[in-house]
Amino acid sequence: MAATAEANGSATAKDKISEKIPAVAHPLAEKSTEIASNIKYHAEYSPHFSPFKFELEQAYYATADSVRDRLIKQWNETYSHYHKVNPKQTYYLSMEYLQGRALTNAVGNLDVKDAYADALKQLGHALEDIVEQEKDAALGNGGLGRLASCFLDSMATLNLPAWGYGLRYRYGLFKQRITKAGQEEIPEDWLEKFSPWEVVRHDVVFPVRFFGQVEVLPTGSRKWVGGEVIQAVAYDVPIPGYKTKNTNSLRLWEAKACAEDFNLFQFNDGQYESAALLHARAQQICAVLYPGDATENGKLLRLKQQFFLCSASLQDIIARFKDRKDDNDEIKWSEFPSKVAVQLNDTHPTLAIPELMRLLMDEEGLGWDEAWNITTSTIAYTNHTVLPEALEKWSQAVMWKLLPRHMEIIEEIDKRFIAMIKSTRPDLEGKLPDLRVLDNNTQKAVVRMANLCVVSSHTVNGVAQLHSDILKAELFADYVSIWPGKFQNKTNGITPRRWLRFCNPELSHIITKWLKTDQWVTNLDLLANLRQFADNSDLQSEWELAKMASKQRLANYIVQVTGVSIDPNSLFDIQVKRIHEYKRQLLNILGAVYRYKKLKEMSPADRKRTTPRTIMIGGKAFATYTNAKRIVKLVNDVGAVVNNDPEVNSFLKVVFVPNYNVSVAEMLIPGSELSQHISTAGMEASGTSNMKFALNGCLIIGTLDGANVEIREEIGDTNFFLFGATADEVPRLRKEREDGMFKPDPRFEEAKQFIRSGAFGSYDYNPLLESLEGNSGYGRGDYFLVGYDFPSYMDAQERVDEAYKDRKRWIKMSILSTAGSGKFSSDRTIAQYAQEIWKINECSVPSM
């Protein structure tokens, strides 16, 4: 009986690891039989689950442990090499990283995918099924975090000595669930069990202080004391380069309180919450990405997060700098900028500036001038937005409360900047109220973080040519006149490993076959050689088959997650990104509503002459962003009607793809044929999903905004469906709107009226539609020019429909899209940062 129970309970034929394979440690195995043994070894001797089970989940963790063995070996060799050579290193500070799944990326970059697939087959599993067990690390939200992750991949692939620094968010931003009421936010559960990819460094712990007061010492120097002190504990995630020994680190900080911060007396007295108060506060810091900041507590928590990242990272950087000197040598602080480059990814890590000043002056005993020279020679700043609400401004009162010493330092930076302007640029004195760091408005005194970054950094860069031009001509124009050499452009890029080689194997295989090399994976400019074959009918038929395989896979995924079946022979039209009014998902869905209405009015014969289309929209709306959440609901309501309308649903489907993340993108992008990048011109800094779609042979309908401008230049304007106002026209059009001169297109009015008629349910969409109406006022006046651009958008969509009917022409355009995407590799971007901003060199780990 016992044997039978055991057989039924935990050792069915499917669950059981193959008896023939011994559980033997082979950490550096290359043969599939040895890899299988190593996986089995981890299942038995690095157990995370009850014994005897080897189902998909257990197999995933054992496989990850096995891959990690090799990563740790390379990691240790990389650490050791950097320590020995002591090169200048870059430290990339970002509040977000959107890493995606690590397993596919690791086996791909280590070039062991086939060996692992074979090993798992011997153990009764398929690699594809194992990969699906991994949850995306919930460390980011949108393009900012995904860019940071692409950059880490390129840094390692280019053998650059560089680290990423971030926070280890337990619940992420949120997991999106779609219900009849619209979007619902629930916590991410990626750490519910644990992540096999991170290694906690119990020896890397730094104290981070909040609140307290500043003490003046008898020497005249100042010290920040009192308040509460939280411990920052390092969790390292390995970042392997593609087919290289170099394996860099993403260091994530976790906030913890010490045992001595637990009040045993209070606990035994029944005061359980107050006994563990500091522990609870520590847990809050890394609980959620971008916690709501409508309350003072919310603002304090966000500021705590930003400072926690900056302080822990800089203490770590300084400790590493001090550790590199010989025991008998004195520390030469003047050498700090020749060993350390710090890059601020947007304004979130701005507090690195006053914190580095504080550490150098208060902890290391340097004077102001020396500390300032070091700080301004070390820190560089990437601007990611021209949207005024996204340029952070922090209340001075909140800052004084949380970070009193830093406010003293910021005041001094502000004072010295004003003095410098008065003495060297008296012509700008009248503009000082806007240029200075502190806005002392009596109603709401704030610290302008972008101004602090520009004043204190040695280099400021935008992320696409148009964006950098706008920064120089408008947002930072006066700073450019003070420091003309400070401003650069670094057009964003994406890693071709994750975004083509691994996510689109069929197309990758075809590219390698026709180029007769796979060197394009690390030299994306080679894709230009596809142009000579764009008219070749053999390539075109192979290309179309590869696209169809990706579309079939995507169709299977869509029915699985939404229950909606879509036709792979229809045009797959996709817009996936954060839901925001400036990104204009509302323009997309209004166009879909108009298309649906026209299809309803057609005769069956006329319908058959149209281009069948499946419109997919995905993205998260911030929890407190009401209009964005209304847009999510509208897309779902339109889909519910259209997809269930038997007259029309062979010609149009509208699908909202829930919980958009990196893994979902890896499914959507290869299967897409048209992608919408339709933001109001001048408002999207760059965009990077446009690059991912173009690289995968997807055509773009878009405005002249962000990197769209450069993508169109590279792939050719005949392969891009352009519409809409240009960035230099937008201010005039807004003024004309205010003056009542705008006349809406009848099609635009028709689409809005159709929604108001109740065709898509009884939900009140008036507040959303009213944002497109009226000439001015809060939440009115169509600030993002949806109405103005609607007619040219609909005309461009008609051109898309016509082009898609000519299959040969469409496939040629698709090939030319991929062929023109070479510029948009993050390898190119990072090589430019390394050479022109960071001044760091390759530091390859030698082969043993």
Short mmCIF file of C-alpha atoms in Angstrom, two decimals, residues 19 24 62 86 109 124 135 152 202 220 231 280 324 411 463 490 514 542 645 682 689 692 696 768 789 848:
data_model
loop_
_atom_site.label_atom_id
_atom_site.label_comp_id
_atom_site.label_asym_id
_atom_site.label_seq_id
_atom_site.Cartn_x
_atom_site.Cartn_y
_atom_site.Cartn_z
CA GLU A 19 16.00 7.25 -13.31
CA VAL A 24 25.76 14.78 -10.30
CA ALA A 62 16.34 23.45 -11.02
CA ASN A 86 40.92 48.85 -12.01
CA ASN A 109 23.59 34.81 -24.46
CA GLY A 124 10.83 14.66 -19.84
CA LYS A 135 7.38 35.34 -13.97
CA LEU A 152 22.64 46.57 -19.33
CA HIS A 202 24.95 39.79 3.17
CA GLY A 220 32.60 74.20 11.81
CA GLN A 231 19.68 49.20 6.25
CA ALA A 280 7.15 48.10 8.90
CA ARG A 324 40.85 49.74 -5.05
CA GLU A 411 20.39 75.89 -1.15
CA VAL A 463 17.17 60.36 -26.29
CA LYS A 490 22.01 59.83 -27.68
CA TRP A 514 20.38 35.38 -46.59
CA GLU A 542 10.19 32.76 -46.70
CA ASP A 645 -21.29 41.21 -34.08
CA GLY A 682 6.94 66.84 -29.84
CA SER A 689 8.81 49.93 -28.97
CA LYS A 692 11.30 46.79 -31.82
CA ASN A 696 10.73 42.69 -36.73
CA LEU A 768 -13.56 61.41 -21.62
CA ASP A 789 -5.04 64.82 -36.45
CA MET A 848 41.23 30.94 -19.55
#
